[in-house]
PDB file of N, CA and C in Angstrom:
ATOM      1  N   UNK Y   1      13.570   2.778  -7.851  1.00 86.00           N
ATOM      2  CA  UNK Y   1      14.145   1.474  -6.586  1.00 86.00           C
ATOM      3  C   UNK Y   1      15.040   0.598  -7.323  1.00 86.00           C
ATOM      4  N   UNK Y   2      14.405   0.153  -8.712  1.00 87.00           N
ATOM      5  CA  UNK Y   2      15.372  -0.678  -9.373  1.00 87.00           C
ATOM      6  C   UNK Y   2      16.570  -0.193  -9.835  1.00 87.00           C
ATOM      7  N   UNK Y   3      16.494   1.054 -10.447  1.00 88.00           N
ATOM      8  CA  UNK Y   3      17.847   1.769 -10.559  1.00 88.00           C
ATOM      9  C   UNK Y   3      18.916   1.817  -9.444  1.00 88.00           C
ATOM     10  N   UNK Y   4      18.443   1.792  -7.955  1.00 89.00           N
ATOM     11  CA  UNK Y   4      19.291   2.191  -7.081  1.00 89.00           C
ATOM     12  C   UNK Y   4      19.607   0.719  -6.879  1.00 89.00           C
ATOM     13  N   UNK Y   5      18.911  -0.228  -6.947  1.00 86.00           N
ATOM     14  CA  UNK Y   5      19.435  -1.649  -6.857  1.00 86.00           C
ATOM     15  C   UNK Y   5      20.601  -2.324  -7.502  1.00 86.00           C
ATOM     16  N   UNK Y   6      20.419  -1.596  -9.108  1.00 89.00           N
ATOM     17  CA  UNK Y   6      21.299  -1.752 -10.004  1.00 89.00           C
ATOM     18  C   UNK Y   6      22.722  -1.302  -9.594  1.00 89.00           C
ATOM     19  N   UNK Y   7      22.599   0.023  -9.394  1.00 90.00           N
ATOM     20  CA  UNK Y   7      23.616   0.823  -8.874  1.00 90.00           C
ATOM     21  C   UNK Y   7      24.308   0.105  -7.732  1.00 90.00           C
ATOM     22  N   UNK Y   8      23.760  -0.286  -6.555  1.00 90.00           N
ATOM     23  CA  UNK Y   8      24.552  -1.002  -5.642  1.00 90.00           C
ATOM     24  C   UNK Y   8      25.419  -2.370  -5.923  1.00 90.00           C
ATOM     25  N   UNK Y   9      24.472  -3.046  -7.010  1.00 89.00           N
ATOM     26  CA  UNK Y   9      24.886  -4.244  -7.767  1.00 89.00           C
ATOM     27  C   UNK Y   9      26.259  -3.852  -8.266  1.00 89.00           C
ATOM     28  N   UNK Y  10      26.133  -2.929  -8.957  1.00 91.00           N
ATOM     29  CA  UNK Y  10      27.778  -2.251  -9.627  1.00 91.00           C
ATOM     30  C   UNK Y  10      28.869  -1.836  -8.835  1.00 91.00           C
ATOM     31  N   UNK Y  11      28.233  -1.226  -7.653  1.00 91.00           N
ATOM     32  CA  UNK Y  11      29.581  -0.964  -6.701  1.00 91.00           C
ATOM     33  C   UNK Y  11      29.781  -1.863  -5.819  1.00 91.00           C
ATOM     34  N   UNK Y  12      29.058  -3.057  -5.741  1.00 91.00           N
ATOM     35  CA  UNK Y  12      29.746  -4.021  -5.115  1.00 91.00           C
ATOM     36  C   UNK Y  12      30.621  -5.143  -5.877  1.00 91.00           C
ATOM     37  N   UNK Y  13      30.271  -4.862  -7.243  1.00 93.00           N
ATOM     38  CA  UNK Y  13      31.221  -5.279  -8.184  1.00 93.00           C
ATOM     39  C   UNK Y  13      32.700  -4.787  -8.530  1.00 93.00           C
ATOM     40  N   UNK Y  14      32.559  -3.384  -8.533  1.00 94.00           N
ATOM     41  CA  UNK Y  14      33.400  -2.347  -8.880  1.00 94.00           C
ATOM     42  C   UNK Y  14      34.274  -2.598  -7.411  1.00 94.00           C
ATOM     43  N   UNK Y  15      33.787  -2.496  -6.347  1.00 93.00           N
ATOM     44  CA  UNK Y  15      34.740  -2.368  -5.170  1.00 93.00           C
ATOM     45  C   UNK Y  15      35.107  -3.644  -5.203  1.00 93.00           C
ATOM     46  N   UNK Y  16      34.452  -5.062  -5.474  1.00 93.00           N
ATOM     47  CA  UNK Y  16      35.263  -6.048  -5.356  1.00 93.00           C
ATOM     48  C   UNK Y  16      36.112  -6.273  -6.259  1.00 93.00           C
ATOM     49  N   UNK Y  17      36.141  -5.648  -7.441  1.00 95.00           N
ATOM     50  CA  UNK Y  17      37.619  -5.977  -8.447  1.00 95.00           C
ATOM     51  C   UNK Y  17      38.461  -4.882  -7.669  1.00 95.00           C
ATOM     52  N   UNK Y  18      38.756  -3.850  -7.124  1.00 95.00           N
ATOM     53  CA  UNK Y  18      39.348  -3.219  -6.436  1.00 95.00           C
ATOM     54  C   UNK Y  18      40.024  -3.872  -5.324  1.00 95.00           C
ATOM     55  N   UNK Y  19      39.212  -4.411  -4.564  1.00 93.00           N
ATOM     56  CA  UNK Y  19      39.708  -5.631  -3.533  1.00 93.00           C
ATOM     57  C   UNK Y  19      40.523  -6.807  -4.156  1.00 93.00           C
ATOM     58  N   UNK Y  20      40.083  -7.083  -5.183  1.00 94.00           N
ATOM     59  CA  UNK Y  20      41.067  -8.279  -6.052  1.00 94.00           C
ATOM     60  C   UNK Y  20      42.593  -7.893  -6.603  1.00 94.00           C
ATOM     61  N   UNK Y  21      42.324  -6.530  -6.919  1.00 96.00           N
ATOM     62  CA  UNK Y  21      43.513  -5.880  -7.622  1.00 96.00           C
ATOM     63  C   UNK Y  21      44.522  -5.445  -6.322  1.00 96.00           C
ATOM     64  N   UNK Y  22      44.135  -5.180  -5.140  1.00 95.00           N
ATOM     65  CA  UNK Y  22      44.641  -5.241  -3.656  1.00 95.00           C
ATOM     66  C   UNK Y  22      45.341  -6.466  -3.185  1.00 95.00           C
ATOM     67  N   UNK Y  23      44.423  -7.517  -3.319  1.00 93.00           N
ATOM     68  CA  UNK Y  23      44.645  -8.843  -3.042  1.00 93.00           C
ATOM     69  C   UNK Y  23      46.046  -9.551  -3.786  1.00 93.00           C
ATOM     70  N   UNK Y  24      46.220  -9.131  -5.092  1.00 93.00           N
ATOM     71  CA  UNK Y  24      46.926  -9.477  -5.968  1.00 93.00           C
ATOM     72  C   UNK Y  24      48.446  -8.687  -5.756  1.00 93.00           C
ATOM     73  N   UNK Y  25      48.337  -7.431  -5.814  1.00 95.00           N
ATOM     74  CA  UNK Y  25      49.469  -6.558  -5.039  1.00 95.00           C
ATOM     75  C   UNK Y  25      50.307  -7.459  -3.920  1.00 95.00           C
ATOM     76  N   UNK Y  26      49.015  -7.656  -2.991  1.00 95.00           N
ATOM     77  CA  UNK Y  26      49.388  -8.491  -1.510  1.00 95.00           C
ATOM     78  C   UNK Y  26      50.479  -9.240  -1.427  1.00 95.00           C
ATOM     79  N   UNK Y  27      49.741 -10.327  -2.577  1.00 94.00           N
ATOM     80  CA  UNK Y  27      50.471 -11.528  -3.003  1.00 94.00           C
ATOM     81  C   UNK Y  27      51.958 -11.150  -3.801  1.00 94.00           C
ATOM     82  N   UNK Y  28      52.045 -10.359  -4.343  1.00 95.00           N
ATOM     83  CA  UNK Y  28      53.379  -9.931  -4.966  1.00 95.00           C
ATOM     84  C   UNK Y  28      54.301  -9.548  -3.782  1.00 95.00           C
ATOM     85  N   UNK Y  29      53.831  -8.665  -3.082  1.00 95.00           N
ATOM     86  CA  UNK Y  29      54.702  -8.472  -1.683  1.00 95.00           C
ATOM     87  C   UNK Y  29      54.896  -9.922  -0.734  1.00 95.00           C
ATOM     88  N   UNK Y  30      53.956 -10.595  -0.454  1.00 95.00           N
ATOM     89  CA  UNK Y  30      54.082 -11.666   0.087  1.00 95.00           C
ATOM     90  C   UNK Y  30      55.256 -12.303  -0.466  1.00 95.00           C
ATOM     91  N   UNK Y  31      55.417 -12.765  -1.997  1.00 95.00           N
ATOM     92  CA  UNK Y  31      56.478 -13.599  -2.278  1.00 95.00           C
ATOM     93  C   UNK Y  31      57.489 -12.869  -2.029  1.00 95.00           C
ATOM     94  N   UNK Y  32      57.706 -11.221  -2.109  1.00 95.00           N
ATOM     95  CA  UNK Y  32      59.123 -10.479  -1.996  1.00 95.00           C
ATOM     96  C   UNK Y  32      59.670 -10.870  -0.430  1.00 95.00           C
ATOM     97  N   UNK Y  33      58.347 -10.528   0.451  1.00 95.00           N
ATOM     98  CA  UNK Y  33      58.820 -10.921   2.228  1.00 95.00           C
ATOM     99  C   UNK Y  33      59.163 -12.031   2.235  1.00 95.00           C
ATOM    100  N   UNK Y  34      58.837 -13.098   1.653  1.00 94.00           N
ATOM    101  CA  UNK Y  34      59.163 -14.299   2.022  1.00 94.00           C
ATOM    102  C   UNK Y  34      60.553 -14.976   1.234  1.00 94.00           C
ATOM    103  N   UNK Y  35      60.523 -14.473  -0.059  1.00 95.00           N
ATOM    104  CA  UNK Y  35      62.105 -14.681  -0.475  1.00 95.00           C
ATOM    105  C   UNK Y  35      63.153 -14.117   0.183  1.00 95.00           C
ATOM    106  N   UNK Y  36      62.978 -12.480   0.439  1.00 96.00           N
ATOM    107  CA  UNK Y  36      63.998 -11.910   1.413  1.00 96.00           C
ATOM    108  C   UNK Y  36      64.036 -12.220   2.570  1.00 96.00           C
ATOM    109  N   UNK Y  37      63.010 -13.360   2.966  1.00 95.00           N
ATOM    110  CA  UNK Y  37      63.265 -13.684   4.662  1.00 95.00           C
ATOM    111  C   UNK Y  37      62.984 -12.256   5.715  1.00 95.00           C
ATOM    112  N   UNK Y  38      62.095 -11.429   5.337  1.00 94.00           N
ATOM    113  CA  UNK Y  38      62.022 -10.637   6.204  1.00 94.00           C
ATOM    114  C   UNK Y  38      61.179 -10.437   7.481  1.00 94.00           C
ATOM    115  N   UNK Y  39      60.646 -11.602   7.147  1.00 93.00           N
ATOM    116  CA  UNK Y  39      59.902 -12.278   8.699  1.00 93.00           C
ATOM    117  C   UNK Y  39      60.190 -13.704   8.656  1.00 93.00           C
ATOM    118  N   UNK Y  40      59.905 -14.043  10.006  1.00 92.00           N
ATOM    119  CA  UNK Y  40      60.582 -15.380  10.383  1.00 92.00           C
ATOM    120  C   UNK Y  40      59.312 -16.349   9.889  1.00 92.00           C
ATOM    121  N   UNK Y  41      59.057 -17.492   9.454  1.00 90.00           N
ATOM    122  CA  UNK Y  41      58.189 -18.356   8.936  1.00 90.00           C
ATOM    123  C   UNK Y  41      56.885 -18.184   9.784  1.00 90.00           C
ATOM    124  N   UNK Y  42      57.165 -18.239  10.951  1.00 87.00           N
ATOM    125  CA  UNK Y  42      55.901 -18.250  11.871  1.00 87.00           C
ATOM    126  C   UNK Y  42      55.071 -16.791  11.893  1.00 87.00           C
ATOM    127  N   UNK Y  43      55.866 -15.852  11.874  1.00 89.00           N
ATOM    128  CA  UNK Y  43      55.615 -14.400  11.827  1.00 89.00           C
ATOM    129  C   UNK Y  43      54.495 -14.192  10.058  1.00 89.00           C
ATOM    130  N   UNK Y  44      55.478 -14.969   9.034  1.00 91.00           N
ATOM    131  CA  UNK Y  44      54.750 -14.754   7.958  1.00 91.00           C
ATOM    132  C   UNK Y  44      53.174 -15.335   8.103  1.00 91.00           C
ATOM    133  N   UNK Y  45      53.202 -16.710   8.448  1.00 85.00           N
ATOM    134  CA  UNK Y  45      52.380 -17.646   8.508  1.00 85.00           C
ATOM    135  C   UNK Y  45      51.021 -16.539   9.535  1.00 85.00           C
ATOM    136  N   UNK Y  46      51.280 -16.017  10.764  1.00 82.00           N
ATOM    137  CA  UNK Y  46      50.091 -15.178  11.361  1.00 82.00           C
ATOM    138  C   UNK Y  46      49.710 -14.251  10.572  1.00 82.00           C
ATOM    139  N   UNK Y  47      50.983 -13.365   9.699  1.00 86.00           N
ATOM    140  CA  UNK Y  47      50.363 -12.353   9.161  1.00 86.00           C
ATOM    141  C   UNK Y  47      49.267 -12.562   8.021  1.00 86.00           C
ATOM    142  N   UNK Y  48      49.512 -13.692   6.958  1.00 88.00           N
ATOM    143  CA  UNK Y  48      49.258 -13.697   5.650  1.00 88.00           C
ATOM    144  C   UNK Y  48      48.579 -15.135   5.509  1.00 88.00           C
ATOM    145  N   UNK Y  49      48.239 -15.857   6.597  1.00 81.00           N
ATOM    146  CA  UNK Y  49      47.637 -17.198   6.693  1.00 81.00           C
ATOM    147  C   UNK Y  49      46.628 -17.438   5.979  1.00 81.00           C
ATOM    148  N   UNK Y  50      45.448 -16.312   5.797  1.00 81.00           N
ATOM    149  CA  UNK Y  50      44.177 -16.728   5.230  1.00 81.00           C
ATOM    150  C   UNK Y  50      44.288 -15.763   3.748  1.00 81.00           C
ATOM    151  N   UNK Y  51      45.659 -15.158   3.455  1.00 87.00           N
ATOM    152  CA  UNK Y  51      45.408 -14.198   2.091  1.00 87.00           C
ATOM    153  C   UNK Y  51      45.249 -15.179   0.669  1.00 87.00           C
ATOM    154  N   UNK Y  52      45.942 -16.185   0.498  1.00 87.00           N
ATOM    155  CA  UNK Y  52      45.478 -17.152  -0.392  1.00 87.00           C
ATOM    156  C   UNK Y  52      44.194 -17.038  -0.808  1.00 87.00           C
ATOM    157  N   UNK Y  53      43.724 -17.941   0.599  1.00 81.00           N
ATOM    158  CA  UNK Y  53      42.045 -18.268   0.242  1.00 81.00           C
ATOM    159  C   UNK Y  53      41.011 -17.412   0.120  1.00 81.00           C
ATOM    160  N   UNK Y  54      41.493 -15.962   1.025  1.00 83.00           N
ATOM    161  CA  UNK Y  54      40.538 -14.821   0.599  1.00 83.00           C
ATOM    162  C   UNK Y  54      40.673 -14.438  -0.894  1.00 83.00           C
ATOM    163  N   UNK Y  55      41.699 -14.544  -1.488  1.00 87.00           N
ATOM    164  CA  UNK Y  55      41.949 -13.769  -2.950  1.00 87.00           C
ATOM    165  C   UNK Y  55      41.209 -14.857  -3.692  1.00 87.00           C
ATOM    166  N   UNK Y  56      41.021 -16.367  -3.715  1.00 87.00           N
ATOM    167  CA  UNK Y  56      40.663 -17.152  -4.315  1.00 87.00           C
ATOM    168  C   UNK Y  56      39.503 -17.278  -4.271  1.00 87.00           C
ATOM    169  N   UNK Y  57      38.608 -17.146  -3.204  1.00 84.00           N
ATOM    170  CA  UNK Y  57      37.034 -17.018  -3.196  1.00 84.00           C
ATOM    171  C   UNK Y  57      36.657 -15.764  -3.568  1.00 84.00           C
ATOM    172  N   UNK Y  58      37.318 -14.652  -3.420  1.00 88.00           N
ATOM    173  CA  UNK Y  58      36.568 -13.477  -3.792  1.00 88.00           C
ATOM    174  C   UNK Y  58      36.913 -13.013  -5.261  1.00 88.00           C
ATOM    175  N   UNK Y  59      37.808 -14.047  -5.717  1.00 92.00           N
ATOM    176  CA  UNK Y  59      37.617 -13.978  -7.261  1.00 92.00           C
ATOM    177  C   UNK Y  59      36.539 -14.512  -7.790  1.00 92.00           C
ATOM    178  N   UNK Y  60      36.437 -15.984  -7.180  1.00 90.00           N
ATOM    179  CA  UNK Y  60      34.835 -16.448  -7.286  1.00 90.00           C
ATOM    180  C   UNK Y  60      33.539 -15.634  -7.522  1.00 90.00           C
ATOM    181  N   UNK Y  61      33.814 -14.838  -6.334  1.00 90.00           N
ATOM    182  CA  UNK Y  61      32.609 -13.954  -6.292  1.00 90.00           C
ATOM    183  C   UNK Y  61      32.752 -13.282  -7.137  1.00 90.00           C
ATOM    184  N   UNK Y  62      33.796 -12.576  -7.688  1.00 93.00           N
ATOM    185  CA  UNK Y  62      33.611 -11.258  -8.723  1.00 93.00           C
ATOM    186  C   UNK Y  62      33.336 -12.248  -9.920  1.00 93.00           C
ATOM    187  N   UNK Y  63      33.917 -13.235 -10.274  1.00 94.00           N
ATOM    188  CA  UNK Y  63      33.354 -13.754 -11.573  1.00 94.00           C
ATOM    189  C   UNK Y  63      31.972 -14.268 -11.452  1.00 94.00           C
ATOM    190  N   UNK Y  64      31.409 -14.773 -10.305  1.00 92.00           N
ATOM    191  CA  UNK Y  64      30.151 -14.901 -10.549  1.00 92.00           C
ATOM    192  C   UNK Y  64      29.197 -13.719 -10.824  1.00 92.00           C
ATOM    193  N   UNK Y  65      29.878 -12.347 -10.035  1.00 92.00           N
ATOM    194  CA  UNK Y  65      29.032 -11.315 -10.499  1.00 92.00           C
ATOM    195  C   UNK Y  65      28.882 -10.685 -11.774  1.00 92.00           C
ATOM    196  N   UNK Y  66      30.076 -10.868 -12.473  1.00 93.00           N
ATOM    197  CA  UNK Y  66      30.575 -10.241 -13.959  1.00 93.00           C
ATOM    198  C   UNK Y  66      30.040 -11.295 -14.784  1.00 93.00           C
ATOM    199  N   UNK Y  67      29.846 -12.729 -14.598  1.00 92.00           N
ATOM    200  CA  UNK Y  67      28.903 -13.329 -15.353  1.00 92.00           C
ATOM    201  C   UNK Y  67      27.385 -13.115 -15.506  1.00 92.00           C
ATOM    202  N   UNK Y  68      26.765 -12.701 -14.250  1.00 90.00           N
ATOM    203  CA  UNK Y  68      25.178 -12.044 -13.841  1.00 90.00           C
ATOM    204  C   UNK Y  68      25.433 -10.573 -14.921  1.00 90.00           C
ATOM    205  N   UNK Y  69      26.136 -10.028 -15.044  1.00 87.00           N
ATOM    206  CA  UNK Y  69      26.354  -8.661 -15.557  1.00 87.00           C
ATOM    207  C   UNK Y  69      25.997  -9.133 -17.051  1.00 87.00           C
ATOM    208  N   UNK Y  70      27.294 -10.064 -17.553  1.00 89.00           N
ATOM    209  CA  UNK Y  70      27.273 -10.345 -19.003  1.00 89.00           C
ATOM    210  C   UNK Y  70      26.133 -10.818 -19.619  1.00 89.00           C
ATOM    211  N   UNK Y  71      24.901 -11.935 -18.359  1.00 88.00           N
ATOM    212  CA  UNK Y  71      23.992 -12.449 -19.155  1.00 88.00           C
ATOM    213  C   UNK Y  71      22.967 -11.377 -19.495  1.00 88.00           C
ATOM    214  N   UNK Y  72      22.625 -10.344 -18.767  1.00 84.00           N
ATOM    215  CA  UNK Y  72      21.898  -9.198 -18.510  1.00 84.00           C
ATOM    216  C   UNK Y  72      22.099  -8.167 -17.981  1.00 84.00           C
ATOM    217  N   UNK Y  73      21.948  -6.787 -18.524  1.00 82.00           N
ATOM    218  CA  UNK Y  73      22.560  -5.465 -18.076  1.00 82.00           C
ATOM    219  C   UNK Y  73      21.724  -5.288 -16.879  1.00 82.00           C
ATOM    220  N   UNK Y  74      20.603  -5.638 -16.480  1.00 85.00           N
ATOM    221  CA  UNK Y  74      19.704  -5.863 -15.217  1.00 85.00           C
ATOM    222  C   UNK Y  74      19.770  -6.843 -14.574  1.00 85.00           C
ATOM    223  N   UNK Y  75      20.913  -6.910 -13.450  1.00 86.00           N
ATOM    224  CA  UNK Y  75      20.963  -8.345 -13.010  1.00 86.00           C
ATOM    225  C   UNK Y  75      20.355  -8.305 -11.922  1.00 86.00           C
ATOM    226  N   UNK Y  76      19.289  -9.947 -12.059  1.00 85.00           N
ATOM    227  CA  UNK Y  76      18.207 -10.013 -11.288  1.00 85.00           C
ATOM    228  C   UNK Y  76      18.583 -10.728  -9.516  1.00 85.00           C
ATOM    229  N   UNK Y  77      19.251 -11.424  -9.706  1.00 86.00           N
ATOM    230  CA  UNK Y  77      19.581 -11.953  -8.499  1.00 86.00           C
ATOM    231  C   UNK Y  77      21.127 -11.946  -7.872  1.00 86.00           C
ATOM    232  N   UNK Y  78      21.447 -11.710  -6.874  1.00 85.00           N
ATOM    233  CA  UNK Y  78      23.044 -11.999  -6.535  1.00 85.00           C
ATOM    234  C   UNK Y  78      23.126 -12.875  -5.342  1.00 85.00           C
ATOM    235  N   UNK Y  79      22.112 -13.223  -4.863  1.00 85.00           N
ATOM    236  CA  UNK Y  79      22.497 -13.807  -3.462  1.00 85.00           C
ATOM    237  C   UNK Y  79      23.279 -15.335  -3.539  1.00 85.00           C
ATOM    238  N   UNK Y  80      23.246 -16.042  -4.629  1.00 87.00           N
ATOM    239  CA  UNK Y  80      23.987 -17.047  -5.013  1.00 87.00           C
ATOM    240  C   UNK Y  80      25.399 -16.649  -5.260  1.00 87.00           C
ATOM    241  N   UNK Y  81      25.706 -15.493  -5.421  1.00 87.00           N
ATOM    242  CA  UNK Y  81      27.184 -15.264  -5.455  1.00 87.00           C
ATOM    243  C   UNK Y  81      27.536 -14.622  -4.284  1.00 87.00           C
ATOM    244  N   UNK Y  82      26.714 -14.195  -3.015  1.00 83.00           N
ATOM    245  CA  UNK Y  82      27.239 -14.020  -1.834  1.00 83.00           C
ATOM    246  C   UNK Y  82      27.669 -15.427  -1.189  1.00 83.00           C
ATOM    247  N   UNK Y  83      26.914 -16.257  -1.608  1.00 81.00           N
ATOM    248  CA  UNK Y  83      27.099 -17.779  -1.143  1.00 81.00           C
ATOM    249  C   UNK Y  83      28.314 -18.195  -1.370  1.00 81.00           C
ATOM    250  N   UNK Y  84      29.390 -17.748  -2.470  1.00 79.00           N
ATOM    251  CA  UNK Y  84      30.260 -18.379  -2.609  1.00 79.00           C
ATOM    252  C   UNK Y  84      31.417 -18.008  -1.526  1.00 79.00           C
ATOM    253  N   UNK Y  85      30.867 -16.583  -0.801  1.00 76.00           N
ATOM    254  CA  UNK Y  85      31.950 -16.225   0.414  1.00 76.00           C
ATOM    255  C   UNK Y  85      31.873 -17.002   1.702  1.00 76.00           C
ATOM    256  N   UNK Y  86      30.597 -17.616   1.620  1.00 74.00           N
ATOM    257  CA  UNK Y  86      30.744 -18.557   2.985  1.00 74.00           C
ATOM    258  C   UNK Y  86      30.327 -19.647   2.916  1.00 74.00           C
ATOM    259  N   UNK Y  87      31.060 -20.540   2.015  1.00 70.00           N
ATOM    260  CA  UNK Y  87      30.877 -21.825   1.913  1.00 70.00           C
ATOM    261  C   UNK Y  87      31.490 -22.408   3.076  1.00 70.00           C
ATOM    262  N   UNK Y  88      31.138 -23.497   3.465  1.00 55.00           N
ATOM    263  CA  UNK Y  88      31.892 -24.265   4.819  1.00 55.00           C
ATOM    264  C   UNK Y  88      33.253 -24.050   4.818  1.00 55.00           C
ATOM    265  N   UNK Y  89      34.122 -24.649   3.799  1.00 66.00           N
ATOM    266  CA  UNK Y  89      35.505 -24.776   3.606  1.00 66.00           C
ATOM    267  C   UNK Y  89      36.092 -23.499   4.196  1.00 66.00           C
ATOM    268  N   UNK Y  90      35.698 -22.386   3.190  1.00 63.00           N
ATOM    269  CA  UNK Y  90      36.228 -21.180   3.391  1.00 63.00           C
ATOM    270  C   UNK Y  90      36.184 -20.828   4.706  1.00 63.00           C
ATOM    271  N   UNK Y  91      35.039 -20.686   5.464  1.00 66.00           N
ATOM    272  CA  UNK Y  91      34.787 -20.029   6.837  1.00 66.00           C
ATOM    273  C   UNK Y  91      35.592 -21.150   7.776  1.00 66.00           C
ATOM    274  N   UNK Y  92      35.685 -22.322   7.479  1.00 66.00           N
ATOM    275  CA  UNK Y  92      36.626 -23.563   8.412  1.00 66.00           C
ATOM    276  C   UNK Y  92      37.938 -22.839   8.319  1.00 66.00           C
ATOM    277  N   UNK Y  93      38.296 -22.512   7.174  1.00 69.00           N
ATOM    278  CA  UNK Y  93      39.786 -22.341   7.030  1.00 69.00           C
ATOM    279  C   UNK Y  93      39.840 -20.861   7.708  1.00 69.00           C
ATOM    280  N   UNK Y  94      39.377 -19.941   7.489  1.00 69.00           N
ATOM    281  CA  UNK Y  94      39.717 -18.800   8.329  1.00 69.00           C
ATOM    282  C   UNK Y  94      39.492 -18.845   9.545  1.00 69.00           C
ATOM    283  N   UNK Y  95      38.538 -19.586  10.260  1.00 70.00           N
ATOM    284  CA  UNK Y  95      38.295 -19.732  11.578  1.00 70.00           C
ATOM    285  C   UNK Y  95      39.679 -20.490  12.424  1.00 70.00           C
ATOM    286  N   UNK Y  96      40.137 -21.438  11.444  1.00 73.00           N
ATOM    287  CA  UNK Y  96      41.274 -22.204  11.656  1.00 73.00           C
ATOM    288  C   UNK Y  96      42.067 -21.024  11.957  1.00 73.00           C
ATOM    289  N   UNK Y  97      42.671 -20.363  10.896  1.00 73.00           N
ATOM    290  CA  UNK Y  97      43.947 -19.613  10.710  1.00 73.00           C
ATOM    291  C   UNK Y  97      43.751 -18.546  11.888  1.00 73.00           C
ATOM    292  N   UNK Y  98      42.715 -18.121  12.407  1.00 72.00           N
ATOM    293  CA  UNK Y  98      42.360 -17.149  13.535  1.00 72.00           C
ATOM    294  C   UNK Y  98      42.716 -17.910  14.776  1.00 72.00           C
ATOM    295  N   UNK Y  99      42.413 -19.091  14.693  1.00 75.00           N
ATOM    296  CA  UNK Y  99      42.642 -19.769  16.368  1.00 75.00           C
ATOM    297  C   UNK Y  99      44.423 -20.061  16.381  1.00 75.00           C
ATOM    298  N   UNK Y 100      45.196 -20.314  15.085  1.00 75.00           N
ATOM    299  CA  UNK Y 100      46.190 -20.454  15.034  1.00 75.00           C
ATOM    300  C   UNK Y 100      47.027 -19.250  15.428  1.00 75.00           C
ATOM    301  N   UNK Y 101      46.538 -18.136  14.839  1.00 75.00           N
ATOM    302  CA  UNK Y 101      47.277 -16.800  14.599  1.00 75.00           C
ATOM    303  C   UNK Y 101      46.919 -16.662  16.574  1.00 75.00           C
ATOM    304  N   UNK Y 102      45.858 -16.720  17.342  1.00 75.00           N
ATOM    305  CA  UNK Y 102      46.043 -16.283  18.443  1.00 75.00           C
ATOM    306  C   UNK Y 102      46.927 -17.453  19.519  1.00 75.00           C
ATOM    307  N   UNK Y 103      46.821 -18.354  19.121  1.00 77.00           N
ATOM    308  CA  UNK Y 103      47.902 -19.300  19.814  1.00 77.00           C
ATOM    309  C   UNK Y 103      49.093 -18.894  19.829  1.00 77.00           C
ATOM    310  N   UNK Y 104      49.229 -18.300  18.326  1.00 73.00           N
ATOM    311  CA  UNK Y 104      50.888 -18.409  18.394  1.00 73.00           C
ATOM    312  C   UNK Y 104      51.139 -16.716  18.778  1.00 73.00           C
ATOM    313  N   UNK Y 105      50.277 -15.485  18.815  1.00 71.00           N
ATOM    314  CA  UNK Y 105      50.567 -14.726  19.590  1.00 71.00           C
ATOM    315  C   UNK Y 105      50.386 -14.384  21.038  1.00 71.00           C
ATOM    316  N   UNK Y 106      49.788 -15.903  21.522  1.00 70.00           N
ATOM    317  CA  UNK Y 106      49.768 -16.030  22.984  1.00 70.00           C
ATOM    318  C   UNK Y 106      51.281 -16.318  23.461  1.00 70.00           C
ATOM    319  N   UNK Y 107      51.728 -17.154  22.947  1.00 67.00           N
ATOM    320  CA  UNK Y 107      53.040 -17.640  22.957  1.00 67.00           C
ATOM    321  C   UNK Y 107      54.058 -16.736  22.957  1.00 67.00           C
ATOM    322  N   UNK Y 108      53.773 -15.840  22.024  1.00 63.00           N
ATOM    323  CA  UNK Y 108      54.921 -14.810  22.014  1.00 63.00           C
ATOM    324  C   UNK Y 108      54.719 -13.712  22.697  1.00 63.00           C
ATOM    325  N   UNK Y 109      53.821 -13.728  22.975  1.00 60.00           N
ATOM    326  CA  UNK Y 109      53.638 -12.596  24.265  1.00 60.00           C
ATOM    327  C   UNK Y 109      53.412 -13.123  25.728  1.00 60.00           C
ATOM    328  N   UNK Y 110      54.048 -14.657  25.633  1.00 62.00           N
ATOM    329  CA  UNK Y 110      53.506 -15.427  27.124  1.00 62.00           C
ATOM    330  C   UNK Y 110      52.553 -15.151  27.968  1.00 62.00           C
ATOM    331  N   UNK Y 111      51.334 -15.282  27.336  1.00 53.00           N
ATOM    332  CA  UNK Y 111      50.122 -15.266  27.964  1.00 53.00           C
ATOM    333  C   UNK Y 111      49.714 -16.446  28.665  1.00 53.00           C
TER     334      UNK Y 111
END
């Protein structure tokens, strides 16, 4: 049972590292898109408004998971690491971006 638990924790850590790598790549392309002005400023905000905060919070989450693995090969707790992802400022920001995106889409579609 404990071996399965450790495997799941390791899989979460590995998947999170892959996600961070993807977010770093996305930020590179965001910079290129912005510099080349391939999207209007409004469209850029709609598509990417939460990318920086997602990357930052997930990096903190990964650092927390990795530090637990460094403390001991057998990770005993991970709940506090997951709490990093659901902090109030993070959720508030994501909700705000979603609302702004919905408003902008409604205006664009004349709804």
